[in-house]
Structures are given as structure tokens and as C-alpha cells.
Tab-separated table of C-alpha atoms in Angstrom:
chain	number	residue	atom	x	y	z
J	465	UNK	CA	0.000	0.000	0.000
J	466	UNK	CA	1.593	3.383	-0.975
J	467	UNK	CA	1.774	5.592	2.001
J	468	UNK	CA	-0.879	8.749	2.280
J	469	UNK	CA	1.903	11.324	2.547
J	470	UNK	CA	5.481	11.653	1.355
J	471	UNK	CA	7.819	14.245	3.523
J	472	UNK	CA	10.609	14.962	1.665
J	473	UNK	CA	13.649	16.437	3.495
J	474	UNK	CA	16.721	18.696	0.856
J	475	UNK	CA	19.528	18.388	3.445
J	476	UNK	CA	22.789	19.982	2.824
J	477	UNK	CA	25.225	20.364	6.099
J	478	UNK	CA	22.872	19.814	8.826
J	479	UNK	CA	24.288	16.479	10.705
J	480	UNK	CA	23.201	18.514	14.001
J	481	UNK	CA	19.143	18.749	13.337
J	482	UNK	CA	18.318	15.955	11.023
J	483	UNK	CA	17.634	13.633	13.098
J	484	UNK	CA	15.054	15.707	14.988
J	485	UNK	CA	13.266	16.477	11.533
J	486	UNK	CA	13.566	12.824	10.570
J	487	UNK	CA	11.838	11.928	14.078
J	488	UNK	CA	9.323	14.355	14.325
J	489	UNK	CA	7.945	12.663	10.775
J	490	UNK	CA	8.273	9.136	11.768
J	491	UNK	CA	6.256	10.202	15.531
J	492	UNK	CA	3.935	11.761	13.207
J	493	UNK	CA	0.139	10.584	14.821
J	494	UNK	CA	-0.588	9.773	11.214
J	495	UNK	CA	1.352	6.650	10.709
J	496	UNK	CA	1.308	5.660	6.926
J	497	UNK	CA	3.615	8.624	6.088
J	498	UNK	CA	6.984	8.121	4.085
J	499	UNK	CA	10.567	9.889	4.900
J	500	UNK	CA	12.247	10.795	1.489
J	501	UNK	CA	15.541	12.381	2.647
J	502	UNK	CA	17.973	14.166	-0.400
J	503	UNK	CA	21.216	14.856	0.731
J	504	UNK	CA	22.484	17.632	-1.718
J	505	UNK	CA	26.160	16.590	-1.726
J	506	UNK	CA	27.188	17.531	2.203
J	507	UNK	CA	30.553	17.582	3.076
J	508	UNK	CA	29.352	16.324	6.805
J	509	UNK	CA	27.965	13.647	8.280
J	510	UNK	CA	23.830	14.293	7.064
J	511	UNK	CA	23.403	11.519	5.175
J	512	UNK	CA	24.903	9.352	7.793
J	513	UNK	CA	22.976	10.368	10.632
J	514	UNK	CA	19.502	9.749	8.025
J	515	UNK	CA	20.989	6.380	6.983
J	516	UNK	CA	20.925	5.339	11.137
J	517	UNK	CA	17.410	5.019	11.007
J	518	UNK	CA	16.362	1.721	11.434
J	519	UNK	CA	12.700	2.140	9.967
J	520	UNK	CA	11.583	1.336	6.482
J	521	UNK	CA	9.494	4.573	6.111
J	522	UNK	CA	12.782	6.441	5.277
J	523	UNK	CA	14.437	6.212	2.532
J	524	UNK	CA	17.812	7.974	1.594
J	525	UNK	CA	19.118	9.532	-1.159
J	526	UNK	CA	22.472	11.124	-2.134
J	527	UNK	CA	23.309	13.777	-4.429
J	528	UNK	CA	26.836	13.495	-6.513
J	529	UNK	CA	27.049	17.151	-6.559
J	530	UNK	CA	25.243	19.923	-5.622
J	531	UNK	CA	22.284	20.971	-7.242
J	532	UNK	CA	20.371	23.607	-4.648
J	533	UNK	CA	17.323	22.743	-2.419
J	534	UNK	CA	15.471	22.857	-5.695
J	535	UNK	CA	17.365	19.934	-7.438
J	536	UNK	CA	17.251	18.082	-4.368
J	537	UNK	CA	13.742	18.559	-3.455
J	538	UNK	CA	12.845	17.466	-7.542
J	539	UNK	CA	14.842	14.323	-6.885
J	540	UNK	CA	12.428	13.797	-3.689
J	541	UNK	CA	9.518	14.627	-5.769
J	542	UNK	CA	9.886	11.939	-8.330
J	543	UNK	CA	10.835	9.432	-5.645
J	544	UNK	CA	7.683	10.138	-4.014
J	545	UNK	CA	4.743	7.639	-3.875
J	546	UNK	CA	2.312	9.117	-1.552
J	547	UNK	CA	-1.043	10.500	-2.366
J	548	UNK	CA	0.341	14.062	-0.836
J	549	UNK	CA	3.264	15.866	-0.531
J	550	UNK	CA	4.705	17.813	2.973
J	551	UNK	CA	7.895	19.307	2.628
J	552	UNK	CA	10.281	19.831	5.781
J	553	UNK	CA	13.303	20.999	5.999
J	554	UNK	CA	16.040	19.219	7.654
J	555	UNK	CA	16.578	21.970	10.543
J	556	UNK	CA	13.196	22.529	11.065
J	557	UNK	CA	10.394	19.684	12.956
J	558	UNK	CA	6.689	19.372	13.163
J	559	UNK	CA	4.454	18.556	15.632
J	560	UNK	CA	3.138	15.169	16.067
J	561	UNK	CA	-0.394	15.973	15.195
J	562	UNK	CA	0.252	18.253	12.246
J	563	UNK	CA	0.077	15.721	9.026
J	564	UNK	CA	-2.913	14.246	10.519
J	565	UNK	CA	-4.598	17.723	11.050
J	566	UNK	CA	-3.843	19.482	7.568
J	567	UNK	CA	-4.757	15.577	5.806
J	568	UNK	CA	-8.393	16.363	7.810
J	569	UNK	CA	-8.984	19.866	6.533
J	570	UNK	CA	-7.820	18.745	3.108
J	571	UNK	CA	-10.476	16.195	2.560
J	572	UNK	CA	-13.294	18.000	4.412
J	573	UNK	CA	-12.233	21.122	1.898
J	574	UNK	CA	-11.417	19.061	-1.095
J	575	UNK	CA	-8.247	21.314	-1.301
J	576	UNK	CA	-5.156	20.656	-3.585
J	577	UNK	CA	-2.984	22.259	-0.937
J	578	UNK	CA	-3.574	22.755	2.595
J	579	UNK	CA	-1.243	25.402	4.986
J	580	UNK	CA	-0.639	25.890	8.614
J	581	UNK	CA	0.818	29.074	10.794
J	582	UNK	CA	4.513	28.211	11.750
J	583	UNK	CA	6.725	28.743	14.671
J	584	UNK	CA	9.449	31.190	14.693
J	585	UNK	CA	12.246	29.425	16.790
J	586	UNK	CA	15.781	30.740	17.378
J	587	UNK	CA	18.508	28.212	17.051
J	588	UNK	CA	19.295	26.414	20.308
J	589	UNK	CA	16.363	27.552	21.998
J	590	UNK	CA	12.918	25.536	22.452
J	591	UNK	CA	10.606	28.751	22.992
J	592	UNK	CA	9.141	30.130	19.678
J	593	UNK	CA	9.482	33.999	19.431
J	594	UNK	CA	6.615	34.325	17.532
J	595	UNK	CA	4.264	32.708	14.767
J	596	UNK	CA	3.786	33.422	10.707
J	597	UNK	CA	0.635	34.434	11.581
J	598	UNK	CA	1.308	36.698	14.854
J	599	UNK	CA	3.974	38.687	12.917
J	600	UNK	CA	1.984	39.252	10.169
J	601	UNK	CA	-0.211	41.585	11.544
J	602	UNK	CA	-4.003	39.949	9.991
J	603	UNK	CA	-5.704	38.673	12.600
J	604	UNK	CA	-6.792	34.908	10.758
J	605	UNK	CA	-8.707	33.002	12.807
J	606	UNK	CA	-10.586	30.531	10.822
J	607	UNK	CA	-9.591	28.495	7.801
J	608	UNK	CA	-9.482	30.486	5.277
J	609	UNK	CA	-8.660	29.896	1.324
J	610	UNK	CA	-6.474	31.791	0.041
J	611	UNK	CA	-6.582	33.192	-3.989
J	612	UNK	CA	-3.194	33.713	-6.023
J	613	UNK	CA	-3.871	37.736	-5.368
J	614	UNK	CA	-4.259	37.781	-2.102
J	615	UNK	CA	-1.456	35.240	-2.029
J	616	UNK	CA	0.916	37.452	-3.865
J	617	UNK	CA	-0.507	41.037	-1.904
J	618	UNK	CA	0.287	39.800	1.108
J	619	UNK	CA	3.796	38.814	0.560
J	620	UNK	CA	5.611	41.719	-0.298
J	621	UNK	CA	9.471	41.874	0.162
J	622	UNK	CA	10.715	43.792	2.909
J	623	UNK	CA	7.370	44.909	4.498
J	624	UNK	CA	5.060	43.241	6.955
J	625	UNK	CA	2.491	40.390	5.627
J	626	UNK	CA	1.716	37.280	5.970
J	627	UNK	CA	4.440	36.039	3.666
J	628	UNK	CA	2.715	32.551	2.905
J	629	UNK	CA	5.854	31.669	0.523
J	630	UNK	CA	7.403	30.717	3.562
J	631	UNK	CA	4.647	28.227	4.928
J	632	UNK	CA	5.053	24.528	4.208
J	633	UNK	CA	1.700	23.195	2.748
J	634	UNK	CA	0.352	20.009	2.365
J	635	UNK	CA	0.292	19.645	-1.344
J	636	UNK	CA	-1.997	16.533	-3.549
J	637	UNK	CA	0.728	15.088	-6.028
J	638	UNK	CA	-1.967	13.725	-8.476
J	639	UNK	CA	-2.404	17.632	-9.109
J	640	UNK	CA	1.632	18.866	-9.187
J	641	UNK	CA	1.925	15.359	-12.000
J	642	UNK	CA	-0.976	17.068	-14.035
J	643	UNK	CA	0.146	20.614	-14.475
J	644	UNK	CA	3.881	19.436	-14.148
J	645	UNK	CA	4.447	21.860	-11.111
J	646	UNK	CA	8.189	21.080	-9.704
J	647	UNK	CA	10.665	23.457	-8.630
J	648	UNK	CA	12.586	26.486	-10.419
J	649	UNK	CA	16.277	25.276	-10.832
J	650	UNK	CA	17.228	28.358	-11.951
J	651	UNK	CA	16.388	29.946	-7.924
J	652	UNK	CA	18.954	28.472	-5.212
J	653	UNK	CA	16.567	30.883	-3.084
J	654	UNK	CA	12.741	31.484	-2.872
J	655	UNK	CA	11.545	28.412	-4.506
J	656	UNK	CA	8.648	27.692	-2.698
J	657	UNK	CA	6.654	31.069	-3.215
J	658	UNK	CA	7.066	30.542	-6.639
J	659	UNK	CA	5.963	26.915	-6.728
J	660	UNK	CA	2.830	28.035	-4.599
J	661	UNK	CA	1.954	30.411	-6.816
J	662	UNK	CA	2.601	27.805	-10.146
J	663	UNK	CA	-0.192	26.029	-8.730
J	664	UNK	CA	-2.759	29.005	-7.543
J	665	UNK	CA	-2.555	30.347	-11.291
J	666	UNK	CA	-3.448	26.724	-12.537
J	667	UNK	CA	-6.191	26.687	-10.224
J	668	UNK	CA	-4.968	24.893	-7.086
J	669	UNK	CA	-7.454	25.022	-3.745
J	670	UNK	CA	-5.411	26.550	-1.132
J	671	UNK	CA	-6.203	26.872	2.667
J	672	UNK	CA	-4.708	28.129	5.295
J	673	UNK	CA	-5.011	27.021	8.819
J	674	UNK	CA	-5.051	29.559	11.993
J	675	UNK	CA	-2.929	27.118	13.876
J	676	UNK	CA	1.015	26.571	13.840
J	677	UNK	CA	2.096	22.994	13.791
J	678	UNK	CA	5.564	23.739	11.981
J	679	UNK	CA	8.449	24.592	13.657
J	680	UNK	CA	10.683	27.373	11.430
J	681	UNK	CA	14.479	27.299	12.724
J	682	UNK	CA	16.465	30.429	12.247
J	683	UNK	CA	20.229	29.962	12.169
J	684	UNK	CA	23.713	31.986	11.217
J	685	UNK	CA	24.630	29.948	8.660
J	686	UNK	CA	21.167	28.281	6.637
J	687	UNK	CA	20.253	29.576	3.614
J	688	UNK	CA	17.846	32.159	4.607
J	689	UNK	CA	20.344	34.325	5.542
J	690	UNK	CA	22.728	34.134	1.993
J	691	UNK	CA	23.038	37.045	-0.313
J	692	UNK	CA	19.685	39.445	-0.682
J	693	UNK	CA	21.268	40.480	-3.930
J	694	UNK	CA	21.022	36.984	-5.446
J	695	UNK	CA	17.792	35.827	-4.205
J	696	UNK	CA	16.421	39.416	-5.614
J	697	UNK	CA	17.780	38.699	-8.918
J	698	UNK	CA	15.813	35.290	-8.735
J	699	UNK	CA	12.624	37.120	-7.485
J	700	UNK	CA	12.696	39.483	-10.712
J	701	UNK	CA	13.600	37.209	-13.209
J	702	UNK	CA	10.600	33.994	-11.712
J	703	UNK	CA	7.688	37.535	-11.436
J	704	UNK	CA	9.011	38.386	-15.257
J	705	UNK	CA	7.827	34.875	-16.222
J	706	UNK	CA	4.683	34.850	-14.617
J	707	UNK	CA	3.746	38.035	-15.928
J	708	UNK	CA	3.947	36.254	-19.333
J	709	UNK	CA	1.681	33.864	-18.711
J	710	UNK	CA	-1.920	33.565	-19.805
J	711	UNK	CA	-2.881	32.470	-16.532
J	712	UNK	CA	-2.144	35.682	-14.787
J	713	UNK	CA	-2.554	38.277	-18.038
J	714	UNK	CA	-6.160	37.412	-17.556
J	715	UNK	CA	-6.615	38.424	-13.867
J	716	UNK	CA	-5.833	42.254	-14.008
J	717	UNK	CA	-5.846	42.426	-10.114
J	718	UNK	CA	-2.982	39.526	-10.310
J	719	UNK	CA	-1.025	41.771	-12.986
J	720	UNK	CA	-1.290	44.697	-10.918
J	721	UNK	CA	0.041	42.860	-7.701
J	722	UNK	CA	2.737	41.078	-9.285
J	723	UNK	CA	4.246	44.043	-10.963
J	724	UNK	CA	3.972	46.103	-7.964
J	725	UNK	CA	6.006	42.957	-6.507
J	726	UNK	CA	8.336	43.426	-9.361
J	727	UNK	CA	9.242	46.617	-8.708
J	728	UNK	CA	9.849	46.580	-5.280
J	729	UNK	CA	12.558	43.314	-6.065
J	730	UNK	CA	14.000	46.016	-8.561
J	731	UNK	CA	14.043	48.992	-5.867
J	732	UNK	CA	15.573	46.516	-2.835
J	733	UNK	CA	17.998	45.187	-5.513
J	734	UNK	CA	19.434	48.416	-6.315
J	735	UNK	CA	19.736	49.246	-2.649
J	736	UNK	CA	21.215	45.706	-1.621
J	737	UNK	CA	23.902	46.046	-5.088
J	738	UNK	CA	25.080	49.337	-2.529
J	739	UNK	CA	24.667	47.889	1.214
J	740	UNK	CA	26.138	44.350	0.441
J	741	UNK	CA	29.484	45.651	-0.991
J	742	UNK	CA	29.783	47.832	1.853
J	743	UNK	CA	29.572	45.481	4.734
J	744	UNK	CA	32.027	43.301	3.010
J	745	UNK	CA	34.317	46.898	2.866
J	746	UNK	CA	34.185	46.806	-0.913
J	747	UNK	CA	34.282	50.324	-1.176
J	748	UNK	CA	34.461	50.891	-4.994
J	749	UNK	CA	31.939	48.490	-5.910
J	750	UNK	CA	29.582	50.145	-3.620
J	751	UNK	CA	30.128	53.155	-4.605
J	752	UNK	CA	29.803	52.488	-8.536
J	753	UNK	CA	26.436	50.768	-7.605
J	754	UNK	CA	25.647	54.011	-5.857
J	755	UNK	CA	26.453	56.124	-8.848
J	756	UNK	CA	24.076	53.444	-11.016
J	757	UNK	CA	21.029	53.731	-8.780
J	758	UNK	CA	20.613	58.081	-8.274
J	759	UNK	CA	17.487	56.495	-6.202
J	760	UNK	CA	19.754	54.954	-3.901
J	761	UNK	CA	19.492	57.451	-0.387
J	762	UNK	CA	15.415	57.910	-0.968
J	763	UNK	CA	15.238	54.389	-0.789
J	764	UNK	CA	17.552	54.174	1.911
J	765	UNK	CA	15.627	56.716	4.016
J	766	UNK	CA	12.413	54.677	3.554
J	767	UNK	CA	14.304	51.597	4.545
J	768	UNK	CA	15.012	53.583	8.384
J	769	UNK	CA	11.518	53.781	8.873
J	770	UNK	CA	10.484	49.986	7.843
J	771	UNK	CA	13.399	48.620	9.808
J	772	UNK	CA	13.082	50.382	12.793
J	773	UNK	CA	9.067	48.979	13.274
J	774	UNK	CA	10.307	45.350	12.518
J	775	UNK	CA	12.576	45.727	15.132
J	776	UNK	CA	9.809	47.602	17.652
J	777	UNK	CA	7.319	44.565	16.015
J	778	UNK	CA	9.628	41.877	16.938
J	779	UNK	CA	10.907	43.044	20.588
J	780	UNK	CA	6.486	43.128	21.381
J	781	UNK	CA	6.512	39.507	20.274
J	782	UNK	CA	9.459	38.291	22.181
J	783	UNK	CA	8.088	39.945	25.243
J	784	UNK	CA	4.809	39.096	24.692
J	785	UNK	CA	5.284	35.266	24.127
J	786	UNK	CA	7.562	35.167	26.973
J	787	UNK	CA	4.596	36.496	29.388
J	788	UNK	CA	2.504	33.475	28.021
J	789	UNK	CA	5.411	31.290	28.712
J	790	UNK	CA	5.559	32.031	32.116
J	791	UNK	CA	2.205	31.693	32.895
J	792	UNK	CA	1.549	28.994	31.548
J	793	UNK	CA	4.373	27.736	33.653
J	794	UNK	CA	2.509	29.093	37.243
């Protein structure tokens, strides 16, 4: 019997957390699950520590060379033989229940892809600072589906939103075969907005659940925190396509959203092309890309204002969560 959900895992360089991702599948209260694990040519022990598992629900797979979480996640996705498709991480966990929950909500909706809120969690630390949902500032209570322009307006580089590319979705693989929906090799970053969005456009029945069942781990070195310049350049060139597409030419609110999108890549890119030489004390190739952008201090002074109320946003959060924490501890 094939199992009712595949979890595939990209690993590259995370022999310290896999096993906790790999776990937190396999304790899963939904038991006929699958592990797919793709390690994307590490140069420490990842594969290894997946390999240890003694259970035939995971299975292991090892890139020659490198080919980016969207190469290894494609290599997971035609391995796959479940009915639906939950991607994890290898840094990050779930919570026992959360499979079985989304898996409920998907067949009582007769959705195509089914979300949850997500923890924020520092690295080393067990408290969450937040959720995807707390920080967003939309108050989402109820299940709720979610259209591609509301999907794209509230995920807006550099500015507060619900940011839904970063959720982790149960998705039905009979519907990714049918519209051949896999991931962009040509982003190393921001894959999974775009594949989202693939599948909104071709029609895809999204929902989003109120409650958090994923745990999101923020570390120095992952790839969240690579160059803003490259992922930017990915973000333009992936809303250029979709702005070609008959899908989206039709839906005039979806045009409008996407190219304000567009432009706001463009505008951070030019600024990032400055900031990013700088802090590496490249001090001619900042100041070229300076010269290039004559837009460069406006932006700058709007980016004071945006910065300074994530940083007022996320000290409330912190404070606020740990207030619930200790109560719930009296």
C-alpha cells in the first residue's frame, strides 16, 4: 500500500538537526507517512545520521554534486509515492499531530494544498518567538482559502504580511503530476513562493489554517540568511515569467500585484547592489552601484523607517510570548 503522505527532506550540512526532523515525521500521529531524505552533496555527516534510522518509512538519497534545495527537493519529488506531498526541511520539525490535522482539513475542503501558521524558533532555543501568523499583523482566525492575489498582496518583500511563501503546505501530487508543477532550478533561493503560486494560477485550492504545527528554525549559517542580492535577482527574473503567462494576463488584479512585486525586487535590488558591498568593505563596488542607482538614499531613508518597526514589532513579540510562557508555567 503506498503511504498517504510523502515528507521529503533537501539536506545539505545539517548532521546537528536531522535527526530531529527525521523523528518528528516518523512520531507523526498519522502513521502511513513516508521519509524521502535528499542529501544535496554535504561535506558532513547528514546523510549518515539519516541512513541510522532503522525504519523502512525512510528512505535515503544522495546527491553526486550539488544541485540547490530545488534539485534536491525534484529528486524527492519523483521518488515520491504518496497520495500528498509535505515538505520539511532538515533543521526545522513538526508537531506530532500536524500531518494528521492538515490531511483532515484537506479532505473535508477538497483542497489541492492545505497550509498551517509556523513557529518562529531561534537556534538552540525551544521557545518560539513568535508565529507566521502573529507577525503578520491579519488577525486569521478561521480556515481560510487563500486566492493567487491575495497570495501574492500579502507577501511583499521587505514589508510586513503574511508572507505565505514561507509556509510549508500540504500539497496533492496527483495535481503537481498534471500541471507538471516542480521546482525552479534556476532559484537556489525562494523556490517555494514561486511553486505556490505555479499552482494558484493553474487553479490549485489553497487553505490556510489559523494554527502553527511547523516549527521554522532560524540559524547563522542556513540559507535564509545568503546574499539578498542573489535571491532578488531570482525574485525578478521567476515575477518576469509569470507576468507572461496567460494564466495571470487574464486576472488584471494579479497583474497589478505582481508588478507592484516586481518593482519593489528592482528597488531593494538596487539598494542591496550598494549595502552588500559595503559590509564586506568593498568600497568601490559600492560606490559604482551608488552612482548606477541616483534612487539609492530615498530608498535608503524609507528603509530607516520599515526597519526600525520590525525591530519595535519583533521586541512586542518576544516579550509578549515570553509572558505566556511564564504563565503557563505558574
Amino acid at each position: 500500500m503506498n503511504p498517504e503522505v510523502s515528507v521529503i527532506i533537501p539536506a545539505y550540512n545539517t548532521e546537528a538537526y536531522i535527526a530531529r526532523a527525521i523523528a518528528s515525521v516518523l512520531n507523526q500521529t498519522l502513521r502511513n507517512v513516508e521519509v524521502i531524505v535528499v542529501d544535496d552533496a554535504s561535506t558532513d555527516h547528514t546523510a549518515k545520521v539519516a541512513q541510522q534510522f532503522q525504519d523502512e518509512r525512510v528512505r535515503v538519497f544522495v546527491n553526486p554534486r550539488n544541485l540547490g534545495a530545488a534539485g534536491a527537493r525534484n529528486r524527492a519529488l519523483k521518488a515520491a509515492r504518496g497520495n500528498w506531498i509535505a515538505v520539511l526541511d532538515s533543521d526545522d520539525w513538526y508537531a506530532p499531530e500536524r500531518l494528521e490535522r492538515l490531511l483532515q482539513v484537506a479532505q473535508a475542503e477538497q483542497a489541492d494544498m492545505v497550509a498551517d501558521d509556523l513557529y518562529y524558533v531561534q537556534d538552540s532555543e525551544e521557545t518560539p518567538l513568535s508565529t507566521l501568523i502573529k507577525g503578520s499583523g491579519y488577525a486569521i482566525t478561521d480556515i481560510r482559502r487563500i486566492d493567487p492575489v491575495f497570495f501574492v498582496e500579502t507577501d511583499v518583500y521587505g514589508q510586513q504580511g503574511l508572507h505565505l511563501g514561507l509556509s510549508k503546505p500540504l500539497m496533492r501530487r496527483s495535481f503537481l503530476q498534471e500541471h507538471g508543477i516542480e521546482y525552479d532550478l534556476s532559484l537556489r533561493l525562494g523556490q517555494d513562493f514561486w511553486l505556490y503560486m505555479n499552482c494558484l494560477i493553474n487553479g490549485a485550492r489553497y487553505f490556510l489554517v489559523p494554527e502553527p504545527y511547523y516549527y521554522y528554525r532560524f540559524r547563522p549559517n542556513s540559507l535564509v540568511k545568503q546574499s539578498k542580492v542573489a535571491r532578488l535577482e531570482g525574485y525578478c527574473r521567476a515575477a518576469e515569467s509569470f507576468l507572461r503567462q496567460d494564466q495571470v494576463k487574464c486576472n488584471p488584479r494579479l497583474v497589478r500585484s505582481l508588478s507592484h512585486n516586481l518593482t519593489v525586487f528592482k528597488r531593494n535590488r538596487a539598494y542591496y547592489r550598494v549595502v552588500e558591498p559595503l559590509k564586506q568593505k568593498q568600497y568601490l563596488q559600492s560606490v559604482l552601484a551608488m552612482i548606477r542607482n541616483p534612487y539609492f538614499f530615498a530608498h535608503f531613508v524609507g528603509q530607516i523607517g520599515s526597519i526600525l518597526k520590525r525591530r519595535w514589532h519583533y521586541y512586542l513579540q518576544k516579550n509578549e510570548l515570553a509572558y505566556e510562557t511564564r504563565l503557563s508555567n505558574q
